[in-house]
Backbone as CSV, one residue per row, in Angstrom:
resi,resn,N_x,N_y,N_z,CA_x,CA_y,CA_z,C_x,C_y,C_z
1,MET,177.594,190.151,23.251,176.455,190.823,22.591,175.224,190.589,23.392
2,ASP,174.404,191.603,23.485,173.171,191.531,24.213,172.146,190.675,23.480
3,ILE,171.550,189.692,24.159,170.643,188.779,23.482,169.431,189.483,22.937
4,LYS,168.941,190.510,23.686,167.790,191.252,23.217,168.102,191.957,21.899
5,LYS,169.276,192.636,21.840,169.690,193.304,20.609,169.847,192.322,19.449
6,LYS,170.334,191.093,19.787,170.580,190.125,18.768,169.268,189.751,18.065
7,PHE,168.211,189.548,18.859,166.922,189.167,18.233,166.087,190.336,17.837
8,GLY,166.380,191.508,18.417,165.795,192.756,17.966,164.277,192.952,18.105
9,SER,163.648,192.236,19.028,162.245,192.376,19.208,161.881,192.212,20.647
10,ALA,161.162,193.180,21.206,160.773,193.098,22.630,159.866,191.924,22.894
11,SER,159.024,191.543,21.885,158.128,190.439,22.079,158.863,189.086,21.989
12,PHE,160.013,189.161,21.428,160.823,187.912,21.354,162.192,188.218,21.897
13,GLY,162.234,188.771,23.070,163.468,189.307,23.643,164.145,188.325,24.535
14,GLU,165.096,188.887,25.289,165.979,188.086,26.167,165.214,187.251,27.154
15,ASP,164.292,187.894,27.853,163.558,187.131,28.907,162.793,185.986,28.287
16,PHE,162.180,186.231,27.141,161.392,185.165,26.549,162.285,184.020,26.107
17,ILE,163.428,184.309,25.539,164.353,183.266,25.086,164.868,182.493,26.291
18,LEU,165.280,183.173,27.317,165.822,182.460,28.523,164.747,181.635,29.188
19,GLN,163.523,182.135,29.177,162.417,181.361,29.800,162.210,180.070,28.966
20,ALA,162.325,180.189,27.613,162.110,179.012,26.774,163.240,177.995,27.053
21,LEU,164.463,178.476,27.192,165.613,177.572,27.447,165.493,176.994,28.820
22,SER,164.951,177.711,29.777,164.802,177.185,31.125,163.807,176.009,31.163
23,CYS,162.838,176.072,30.272,161.818,174.985,30.188,162.312,173.796,29.373
24,SER,163.438,173.937,28.742,163.888,172.841,27.897,164.208,171.573,28.743
25,PRO,163.766,170.394,28.288,164.096,169.188,29.048,165.510,168.776,28.948
26,GLU,166.254,169.341,27.979,167.636,168.988,27.826,168.528,169.958,28.621
27,PRO,169.570,169.456,29.337,170.496,170.357,30.014,171.085,171.362,29.047
28,THR,170.962,172.609,29.345,171.422,173.683,28.395,172.076,174.748,29.199
29,SER,173.162,175.307,28.574,173.900,176.479,29.181,174.428,177.337,28.025
30,ILE,174.763,178.565,28.392,175.336,179.535,27.441,176.568,180.135,28.056
31,TYR,177.641,180.218,27.212,178.945,180.797,27.645,179.339,181.929,26.759
32,THR,180.066,182.858,27.305,180.649,183.923,26.495,182.048,184.155,26.932
33,GLY,182.834,184.727,25.948,184.229,185.072,26.251,185.150,183.848,26.266
34,THR,186.467,184.149,26.236,187.458,183.083,26.228,187.502,182.326,27.556
35,GLU,187.043,182.965,28.625,187.068,182.303,29.923,185.773,181.458,30.123
36,MET,184.910,181.485,29.107,183.655,180.744,29.125,182.827,181.099,30.373
37,THR,182.494,182.418,30.441,181.645,182.850,31.536,180.204,182.253,31.364
38,ILE,179.717,181.708,32.436,178.400,181.078,32.354,177.325,182.166,32.439
39,GLN,176.667,182.428,31.298,175.618,183.455,31.223,174.252,182.867,31.566
40,PHE,174.114,181.547,31.374,172.800,180.905,31.615,173.039,179.406,31.806
41,ALA,172.271,178.815,32.673,172.269,177.343,32.864,170.892,176.957,33.430
42,ASN,170.207,176.141,32.702,168.897,175.706,33.187,169.028,174.643,34.268
43,ALA,167.884,174.240,34.812,167.907,173.293,35.946,168.586,171.981,35.572
44,GLY,168.334,171.575,34.340,168.926,170.280,33.867,170.399,170.343,33.870
45,MET,171.009,171.467,33.407,172.448,171.564,33.352,173.034,171.683,34.772
46,LEU,172.394,172.465,35.666,172.856,172.602,37.008,172.865,171.270,37.717
47,SER,171.835,170.449,37.472,171.774,169.120,38.067,172.873,168.234,37.492
48,LEU,173.141,168.336,36.202,174.207,167.562,35.583,175.556,167.925,36.215
49,TRP,175.776,169.253,36.450,177.046,169.639,37.060,177.109,169.318,38.538
50,GLY,175.945,169.124,39.210,175.938,168.960,40.612,176.116,170.337,41.333
51,LYS,175.677,171.405,40.696,175.829,172.755,41.250,174.479,173.454,41.393
52,ASP,174.493,174.701,41.989,173.274,175.474,42.059,173.441,176.756,41.237
53,ALA,172.440,177.597,41.252,172.437,178.818,40.383,173.539,179.796,40.732
54,SER,174.240,179.636,41.846,175.308,180.569,42.189,176.461,180.551,41.185
55,VAL,176.554,179.504,40.378,177.642,179.437,39.401,177.426,180.350,38.212
56,ILE,176.192,180.788,37.981,175.924,181.667,36.829,176.625,183.038,37.018
57,GLY,177.318,183.467,36.016,178.079,184.725,36.019,179.549,184.409,36.291
58,LYS,179.893,183.216,36.617,181.321,182.854,36.919,181.920,182.214,35.649
59,ALA,183.260,182.269,35.587,184.009,181.528,34.566,183.878,180.050,34.793
60,LEU,183.821,179.253,33.754,183.513,177.834,33.868,184.416,177.082,34.833
61,ILE,185.707,177.324,34.732,186.660,176.576,35.617,186.519,177.067,37.051
62,SER,186.230,178.334,37.242,186.058,178.819,38.627,184.790,178.205,39.202
63,ALA,183.735,178.087,38.404,182.460,177.544,38.898,182.540,176.031,39.080
64,ILE,183.283,175.354,38.209,183.404,173.871,38.239,184.829,173.523,38.154
65,PRO,185.585,173.612,39.244,187.056,173.431,39.199,187.486,172.040,38.856
66,GLU,186.613,171.039,39.060,186.969,169.661,38.738,187.159,169.417,37.232
67,LEU,186.741,170.420,36.405,186.877,170.321,34.998,188.235,170.748,34.471
68,GLU,189.093,171.297,35.421,190.335,171.905,35.038,191.283,171.022,34.260
69,ASP,191.425,169.733,34.708,192.340,168.827,34.056,191.629,167.976,33.012
70,GLN,190.452,168.437,32.550,189.738,167.719,31.514,189.642,168.557,30.225
71,PRO,189.320,168.035,29.115,189.481,168.779,27.830,188.412,169.804,27.547
72,PHE,187.416,170.000,28.363,186.265,170.811,27.945,186.588,172.273,27.704
73,LEU,187.391,172.912,28.561,187.680,174.309,28.372,188.455,174.576,27.078
74,ALA,189.436,173.684,26.779,190.207,173.847,25.536,189.302,173.693,24.297
75,ILE,188.405,172.774,24.366,187.476,172.595,23.210,186.580,173.811,23.067
76,LEU,186.051,174.311,24.174,185.190,175.454,24.105,185.943,176.694,23.543
77,GLN,187.187,176.873,23.949,187.981,178.019,23.477,188.240,177.859,21.978
78,GLU,188.447,176.610,21.491,188.625,176.439,20.071,187.357,176.728,19.298
79,VAL,186.244,176.347,19.832,184.946,176.660,19.217,184.736,178.191,19.168
80,TRP,185.059,178.867,20.292,184.962,180.314,20.327,185.854,181.005,19.302
81,ARG,187.024,180.490,19.171,188.033,181.104,18.252,187.629,180.867,16.795
82,THR,187.257,179.666,16.450,187.013,179.309,15.048,185.580,179.508,14.549
83,GLY,184.628,179.516,15.558,183.234,179.570,15.129,182.693,178.272,14.629
84,LYS,183.486,177.203,14.771,183.034,175.844,14.305,182.500,175.057,15.512
85,SER,181.234,174.629,15.379,180.615,173.897,16.442,181.268,172.522,16.624
86,TYR,181.062,171.961,17.837,181.699,170.644,18.154,180.642,169.808,18.847
87,SER,180.582,168.523,18.491,179.690,167.605,19.129,180.409,166.263,19.280
88,VAL,179.989,165.499,20.303,180.631,164.184,20.610,179.612,163.317,21.285
89,THR,179.826,162.022,21.238,178.936,161.083,21.920,179.689,160.264,22.913
90,GLU,179.034,159.973,24.044,179.562,159.090,25.096,180.970,159.555,25.568
91,ALA,181.114,160.834,25.761,182.361,161.371,26.298,182.312,161.315,27.817
92,PRO,183.413,160.890,28.474,183.432,160.838,29.919,183.632,162.225,30.544
93,ALA,183.024,162.467,31.662,183.247,163.703,32.414,183.245,163.386,33.885
94,ARG,184.287,163.889,34.622,184.397,163.675,36.047,183.838,164.913,36.736
95,LEU,182.817,164.689,37.545,182.134,165.805,38.289,182.027,165.442,39.762
96,ILE,181.807,166.472,40.574,181.626,166.262,42.016,180.124,166.471,42.328
97,LYS,179.489,165.386,42.804,178.077,165.477,43.092,177.868,165.065,44.530
98,ASN,177.339,165.944,45.371,177.150,165.716,46.763,178.428,165.359,47.450
99,GLY,179.516,165.987,47.025,180.853,165.806,47.588,181.511,164.500,47.134
100,VAL,180.935,163.797,46.188,181.483,162.515,45.766,181.897,162.619,44.288
101,PRO,183.162,162.231,43.927,183.558,162.245,42.496,182.780,161.176,41.755
102,VAL,182.271,161.564,40.595,181.457,160.696,39.789,181.891,160.861,38.302
103,THR,182.099,159.734,37.645,182.362,159.766,36.228,181.143,159.321,35.443
104,ASP,180.576,160.182,34.656,179.429,159.882,33.849,179.807,160.084,32.350
105,TYR,178.894,159.617,31.484,179.171,159.725,30.033,178.061,160.555,29.416
106,PHE,178.433,161.468,28.463,177.529,162.396,27.893,177.659,162.488,26.353
107,ASP,176.470,162.680,25.735,176.414,163.227,24.380,176.256,164.741,24.556
108,TYR,177.177,165.499,23.970,177.031,166.959,24.140,177.465,167.739,22.897
109,GLU,176.998,168.953,22.832,177.305,169.798,21.689,177.684,171.190,22.212
110,TYR,178.752,171.781,21.608,179.077,173.194,21.753,178.793,173.893,20.449
111,ARG,177.684,174.587,20.401,177.292,175.255,19.131,177.645,176.703,19.182
112,ALA,178.508,177.140,18.234,178.912,178.542,18.181,177.797,179.315,17.454
113,LEU,177.322,180.459,18.130,176.380,181.298,17.550,177.124,182.552,17.025
114,LEU,176.972,182.865,15.733,177.790,183.871,15.118,177.013,185.169,14.846
115,ASP,177.703,186.288,14.887,177.032,187.579,14.564,177.153,187.853,13.074
116,GLU,176.748,189.083,12.652,176.792,189.406,11.216,178.165,189.446,10.669
117,ASN,179.157,189.516,11.534,180.567,189.527,11.059,181.197,188.099,11.164
118,HIS,180.359,187.116,11.398,180.825,185.739,11.531,181.764,185.537,12.695
119,LYS,181.565,186.310,13.710,182.312,186.149,14.942,181.398,185.495,16.012
120,THR,182.045,184.698,16.829,181.255,183.988,17.911,180.841,185.019,18.948
121,TRP,179.560,185.076,19.238,179.104,185.968,20.320,178.631,185.185,21.545
122,CYS,178.317,183.873,21.356,178.096,183.038,22.530,178.182,181.581,22.046
123,ILE,178.289,180.654,23.024,178.283,179.227,22.737,177.122,178.582,23.474
124,LEU,176.314,177.881,22.745,175.162,177.190,23.344,175.597,175.743,23.580
125,ASN,175.564,175.339,24.850,175.957,173.963,25.252,174.693,173.141,25.651
126,THR,174.505,172.069,24.893,173.447,171.116,25.253,174.114,169.780,25.564
127,ALA,173.520,169.075,26.511,174.143,167.791,26.955,173.081,166.798,27.338
128,ARG,173.471,165.528,27.270,172.545,164.461,27.741,173.374,163.366,28.383
129,ASN,172.976,163.012,29.617,173.668,161.958,30.344,173.278,160.586,29.732
130,VAL,174.258,159.895,29.197,173.953,158.616,28.483,174.683,157.448,29.222
131,THR,174.990,157.605,30.488,175.696,156.601,31.225,174.903,155.297,31.278
132,LEU,173.603,155.362,31.543,172.805,154.109,31.600,172.737,153.466,30.199
133,ARG,172.582,154.278,29.159,172.541,153.777,27.816,173.848,153.064,27.469
134,ARG,174.945,153.700,27.884,176.252,153.073,27.570,176.415,151.801,28.351
135,GLN,176.036,151.737,29.591,176.122,150.489,30.372,175.272,149.414,29.758
136,HIS,174.068,149.788,29.287,173.170,148.803,28.640,173.807,148.284,27.404
137,GLN,174.391,149.168,26.570,175.053,148.766,25.349,176.255,147.823,25.645
138,GLN,176.967,148.165,26.728,178.096,147.316,27.071,177.639,145.924,27.519
139,GLN,176.533,145.895,28.257,175.980,144.588,28.670,175.572,143.764,27.483
140,ILE,174.920,144.432,26.458,174.524,143.761,25.262,175.765,143.241,24.527
141,GLN,176.808,144.068,24.402,178.014,143.655,23.700,178.699,142.507,24.434
142,GLU,178.748,142.554,25.770,179.344,141.466,26.529,178.545,140.198,26.343
143,LYS,177.236,140.318,26.311,176.384,139.157,26.100,176.594,138.554,24.722
144,GLU,176.653,139.475,23.712,176.892,139.007,22.343,178.304,138.351,22.197
145,LYS,179.270,138.951,22.881,180.623,138.429,22.866,180.623,137.019,23.474
146,LYS,179.909,136.891,24.620,179.852,135.602,25.283,179.134,134.580,24.427
147,GLU,178.036,135.011,23.829,177.300,134.067,22.923,178.133,133.679,21.732
148,GLN,178.898,134.676,21.191,179.780,134.362,20.077,180.852,133.390,20.477
149,GLY,181.406,133.569,21.704,182.399,132.627,22.211,181.779,131.186,22.358
150,LEU,180.532,131.141,22.875,179.854,129.819,22.990,179.629,129.212,21.630
151,MET,179.207,130.027,20.680,178.976,129.527,19.294,180.271,128.950,18.703
152,GLU,181.365,129.704,18.942,182.671,129.259,18.444,183.091,127.947,19.101
153,GLU,182.845,127.866,20.429,183.188,126.627,21.150,182.326,125.468,20.593
154,MET,181.048,125.739,20.370,180.171,124.672,19.875,180.600,124.255,18.483
155,ALA,180.987,125.230,17.655,181.427,124.915,16.289,182.700,124.086,16.358
156,ALA,183.663,124.453,17.283,184.886,123.672,17.407,184.598,122.275,17.904
157,THR,183.653,122.183,18.888,183.304,120.873,19.414,182.625,120.004,18.299
158,LEU,181.746,120.631,17.480,181.108,119.912,16.396,182.156,119.449,15.384
159,GLU,183.148,120.358,15.127,184.200,119.977,14.181,185.001,118.785,14.734
160,GLU,185.317,118.832,16.026,186.049,117.709,16.661,185.240,116.417,16.580
161,LEU,183.916,116.543,16.877,183.051,115.361,16.843,182.951,114.810,15.390
162,THR,182.876,115.691,14.478,182.825,115.252,13.063,184.133,114.543,12.660
163,ALA,185.232,115.135,13.089,186.535,114.502,12.818,186.638,113.131,13.489
164,THR,186.170,113.082,14.769,186.204,111.822,15.478,185.298,110.784,14.830
165,ASN,184.095,111.270,14.378,183.192,110.352,13.710,183.817,109.828,12.424
166,ASP,184.482,110.701,11.676,185.126,110.287,10.454,186.211,109.250,10.746
167,GLU,186.985,109.502,11.849,188.034,108.564,12.188,187.422,107.226,12.617
168,LEU,186.276,107.304,13.368,185.641,106.101,13.794,185.110,105.279,12.617
169,ASN,184.498,106.010,11.660,183.965,105.321,10.465,185.148,104.684,9.707
170,SER,186.224,105.419,9.637,187.415,104.894,8.948,187.939,103.660,9.644
171,SER,188.004,103.702,10.979,188.459,102.542,11.758,187.526,101.363,11.579
172,LEU,186.207,101.650,11.608,185.205,100.588,11.408,185.362,99.940,10.018
173,GLN,185.632,100.811,9.043,185.837,100.310,7.687,187.064,99.385,7.616
174,LEU,188.165,99.890,8.286,189.349,99.051,8.298,189.133,97.753,9.044
175,LEU,188.348,97.864,10.189,188.045,96.655,10.929,187.253,95.696,10.088
176,ALA,186.257,96.201,9.365,185.475,95.313,8.535,186.305,94.698,7.444
177,GLU,187.182,95.474,6.854,188.042,94.933,5.828,188.967,93.887,6.420
178,SER,189.492,94.200,7.610,190.407,93.261,8.288,189.638,91.966,8.618
179,ARG,188.401,92.152,9.085,187.594,90.926,9.424,187.374,90.085,8.206
180,GLU,187.092,90.698,7.068,186.851,89.934,5.851,188.134,89.248,5.426
181,GLN,189.246,89.894,5.573,190.565,89.275,5.260,190.826,88.097,6.142
182,VAL,190.527,88.233,7.482,190.668,87.099,8.389,189.744,85.946,8.024
183,ARG,188.481,86.308,7.697,187.510,85.284,7.271,187.996,84.538,6.026
184,THR,188.567,85.299,5.063,189.055,84.661,3.836,190.206,83.716,4.110
185,ILE,191.107,84.204,4.985,192.272,83.338,5.328,191.817,82.080,6.034
186,ILE,190.895,82.240,6.974,190.370,81.110,7.722,189.705,80.115,6.798
187,GLU,188.812,80.605,5.901,188.072,79.769,5.037,188.982,79.011,4.062
188,GLN,190.115,79.602,3.700,191.015,78.978,2.779,192.120,78.162,3.402
189,ALA,192.132,78.171,4.759,193.202,77.465,5.461,193.076,75.927,5.220
190,PRO,194.199,75.211,5.124,194.180,73.805,4.893,193.862,73.002,6.157
191,VAL,193.791,73.653,7.292,193.439,72.981,8.542,192.108,73.473,9.058
192,GLY,191.466,72.658,9.896,190.177,73.055,10.433,190.288,74.172,11.444
193,ILE,189.498,75.296,11.181,189.537,76.428,12.085,188.081,76.929,12.241
194,ALA,187.749,77.218,13.486,186.449,77.782,13.834,186.686,78.970,14.790
195,MET,185.792,80.008,14.710,185.861,81.085,15.646,184.517,81.151,16.359
196,LEU,184.614,81.123,17.722,183.449,81.206,18.577,183.427,82.523,19.332
197,LYS,182.319,83.176,19.537,182.335,84.463,20.211,181.280,84.521,21.317
198,GLY,181.604,85.300,22.324,180.649,85.518,23.456,180.612,84.398,24.416
199,PRO,180.013,84.650,25.576,179.970,83.610,26.616,179.160,82.405,26.228
200,GLU,178.261,82.582,25.194,177.514,81.427,24.713,178.263,80.627,23.657
201,LEU,179.464,81.183,23.331,180.283,80.498,22.271,179.555,80.287,20.995
202,ILE,179.053,81.438,20.493,178.338,81.400,19.202,179.346,81.121,18.065
203,ILE,178.959,80.203,17.172,179.841,79.877,16.076,179.760,80.995,15.018
204,ASP,180.840,81.757,14.907,180.863,82.911,13.994,181.472,82.521,12.666
205,ILE,182.542,81.844,12.682,183.250,81.384,11.457,183.566,79.899,11.618
206,ALA,183.347,79.168,10.546,183.789,77.747,10.524,184.189,77.434,9.077
207,ASN,185.465,77.075,8.872,185.877,76.891,7.500,185.514,75.498,7.041
208,PRO,185.526,75.262,5.704,185.087,73.968,5.151,185.817,72.753,5.794
209,THR,187.090,72.934,6.177,187.809,71.799,6.725,187.223,71.372,8.066
210,ILE,186.951,72.394,8.955,186.386,72.047,10.274,184.963,71.527,10.163
211,LEU,184.213,72.055,9.148,182.889,71.574,8.931,182.883,70.085,8.509
212,LYS,183.931,69.750,7.775,184.043,68.336,7.332,184.357,67.472,8.525
213,ILE,185.276,67.976,9.368,185.616,67.267,10.613,184.383,67.064,11.495
214,TRP,183.602,68.171,11.647,182.407,68.153,12.459,181.292,67.239,11.886
215,GLY,181.286,67.210,10.542,180.226,66.488,9.841,178.926,67.304,9.767
216,HIS,179.084,68.695,9.637,177.953,69.599,9.592,178.054,70.517,8.387
217,GLN,176.891,71.068,8.007,176.883,72.142,7.019,176.970,73.483,7.736
218,LEU,177.520,74.480,7.014,177.690,75.835,7.641,176.347,76.402,8.074
219,ALA,175.353,76.242,7.236,174.009,76.808,7.588,173.408,76.189,8.816
220,ASP,173.860,74.975,9.155,173.288,74.326,10.347,173.921,74.803,11.674
221,VAL,175.122,75.377,11.568,175.866,75.677,12.813,176.123,77.178,13.005
222,GLN,176.246,77.916,11.948,176.677,79.333,12.027,175.638,80.176,12.769
223,GLY,176.060,80.961,13.738,175.155,81.798,14.478,174.491,81.089,15.635
224,ARG,174.839,79.847,15.884,174.264,79.080,17.004,175.308,78.820,18.060
225,PRO,174.889,78.667,19.330,175.866,78.257,20.340,176.476,76.894,20.026
226,HIS,177.758,76.791,20.250,178.475,75.565,19.887,177.859,74.339,20.517
227,GLU,177.455,74.480,21.762,176.915,73.290,22.477,175.618,72.820,21.838
228,ILE,174.779,73.775,21.347,173.513,73.428,20.732,173.744,72.947,19.242
229,ALA,174.645,73.626,18.580,174.896,73.292,17.178,175.515,71.910,17.036
230,ARG,176.228,71.461,18.053,176.879,70.127,18.008,176.436,69.286,19.196
231,PRO,175.258,68.802,19.163,174.704,68.006,20.308,175.434,66.679,20.471
232,GLU,176.163,66.250,19.465,176.854,64.976,19.536,178.005,65.019,20.563
233,LEU,178.364,66.264,21.037,179.479,66.410,22.002,178.974,66.234,23.416
234,GLN,177.659,66.030,23.654,177.205,65.872,25.006,177.863,64.678,25.684
235,GLY,178.265,64.901,26.915,178.954,63.826,27.591,180.495,63.858,27.373
236,GLN,180.961,64.709,26.508,182.387,64.891,26.232,182.890,66.184,26.845
237,PRO,184.160,66.315,27.118,184.673,67.477,27.861,184.937,68.715,26.987
238,VAL,184.637,68.637,25.641,185.029,69.736,24.761,184.374,71.041,25.141
239,ASN,183.096,71.037,25.374,182.380,72.259,25.696,182.886,72.913,26.970
240,GLN,183.185,72.065,27.977,183.705,72.523,29.229,185.034,73.224,29.084
241,TRP,185.897,72.573,28.184,187.176,73.203,27.940,187.067,74.555,27.227
242,LEU,186.107,74.606,26.270,185.846,75.874,25.580,185.392,76.961,26.535
243,ARG,184.520,76.630,27.451,183.998,77.658,28.404,185.176,78.147,29.313
244,GLU,185.998,77.213,29.769,187.153,77.570,30.616,188.112,78.461,29.829
245,ALA,188.344,78.130,28.584,189.261,78.960,27.790,188.722,80.385,27.620
246,PHE,187.396,80.503,27.400,186.795,81.825,27.226,186.834,82.609,28.537
247,GLU,186.465,81.973,29.663,186.364,82.677,30.915,187.740,83.032,31.502
248,LYS,188.697,82.145,31.342,190.031,82.399,31.931,191.012,83.062,30.947
249,GLY,190.654,83.063,29.691,191.534,83.627,28.651,192.819,82.846,28.522
250,GLU,192.760,81.579,28.829,193.921,80.725,28.765,193.827,79.728,27.586
251,ARG,194.912,79.610,26.881,194.913,78.676,25.781,194.926,77.212,26.312
252,LYS,194.158,76.357,25.595,194.160,74.941,25.934,194.471,74.137,24.686
253,THR,195.466,73.360,24.719,195.944,72.597,23.558,195.776,71.092,23.856
254,ASN,195.146,70.388,22.910,195.005,68.919,23.044,195.535,68.266,21.778
255,ASN,196.334,67.250,21.965,196.877,66.487,20.830,196.187,65.111,20.769
256,GLU,195.796,64.751,19.557,195.166,63.415,19.336,193.958,63.238,20.266
257,LEU,193.091,64.257,20.265,191.894,64.201,21.151,190.844,63.291,20.500
258,PRO,190.385,62.256,21.177,189.300,61.447,20.601,187.978,62.104,20.767
259,TYR,187.063,62.036,19.730,185.730,62.553,19.914,184.857,61.806,18.942
260,CYS,183.537,61.850,19.215,182.564,61.188,18.409,181.818,62.173,17.582
261,CYS,181.644,61.917,16.281,180.911,62.847,15.434,179.658,62.132,14.893
262,VAL,178.825,62.851,14.177,177.560,62.321,13.762,177.649,61.500,12.471
263,THR,178.750,61.581,11.813,178.846,60.890,10.531,179.584,59.549,10.562
264,VAL,180.108,59.192,11.727,180.828,57.975,11.860,180.313,57.266,13.096
265,THR,180.488,55.973,13.170,180.046,55.242,14.345,181.117,54.995,15.355
266,ASP,182.334,55.186,14.935,183.412,55.049,15.903,184.063,56.420,16.129
267,CYS,185.222,56.501,16.765,185.860,57.726,17.162,186.875,58.151,16.142
268,GLY,186.994,59.462,15.918,188.060,59.985,15.050,189.094,60.692,15.910
269,ARG,189.940,61.392,15.195,191.018,62.151,15.903,190.988,63.618,15.413
270,LEU,190.976,64.558,16.397,191.033,65.996,16.059,192.447,66.412,16.250
271,LEU,193.094,66.830,15.148,194.514,67.158,15.209,194.656,68.657,15.455
C-alpha cells in the first residue's frame, strides 16, 4: 500500500513521514511483502547492518545474506501473516561489518501496521544495540556472584570458627573439671604430694600431708617458687634435683632422703 494514500494528506504525506523516520535516533526500517523487501532504512539501521543505502529495494536476505541461517526472516513472515507484532530484548544477531563477522545483542521490535481490513501492509522495525549494556550487566552479575561466593565462604569460615571455639570452650571446661578432680584427689591423698609448675617451680598444689611434712601453711607457699617458699632447704640438693627433673624431664626417686625442716631441730625422713 502506498504510504501517501494510507495517510491521505499531502501535508502529511510519504516524504514527510520518511523524513521524520530518517531523523529518528533509533535504527528504523520498513519491510513489505513475504520476502521482506526493504522499503526504507534510516542511517541508524544501515549502520547497525553494516550496509549502505544500496540495500533499499532489495529482499532482506538478498541484502543481508548473513541473516539467512538466523531466525529473523521467519519471525518477520509470521508477523506479516498474523498481524501480531513481535518484540524481544538482548537477542543475538550475527552481522558482517567491514568484512568482519560480529555478534551483537539487540532489543528490537517488528510492529505490524494493518489496513482497514486488518491485513498487514508493512512492518516497522526498530532496534537498539544493547551489547555494551549486556556486557555491563554481566560484569555486575559476575561481581555479585563473586561477592556472594565470598560471603558464603566467610559464613562457612565463621561457622567453623564458632564450632572450633565451642569445642575449645568445651575442652577447657573438661580440663578445668579434670584439674579440680586431680586437685581433690591430691588433697585427699594419704601421702604427701605437691605439684610445681614452670621453670621457677611455682608451688601450685600442696596437700595437707606434704604441708605437714614441710612444716608450712598453704597460704605461705602456694603461688611462690619452691626455693623461696622453703628457704630451709638452702644448702641441700633438693632444689637442684627439682630443676634437673624439670629441665630433663626425667624422674628422680629418692628413698629415705634426710632433710631439715623449720619445725624440728634435727633431721626427718621424706618417704
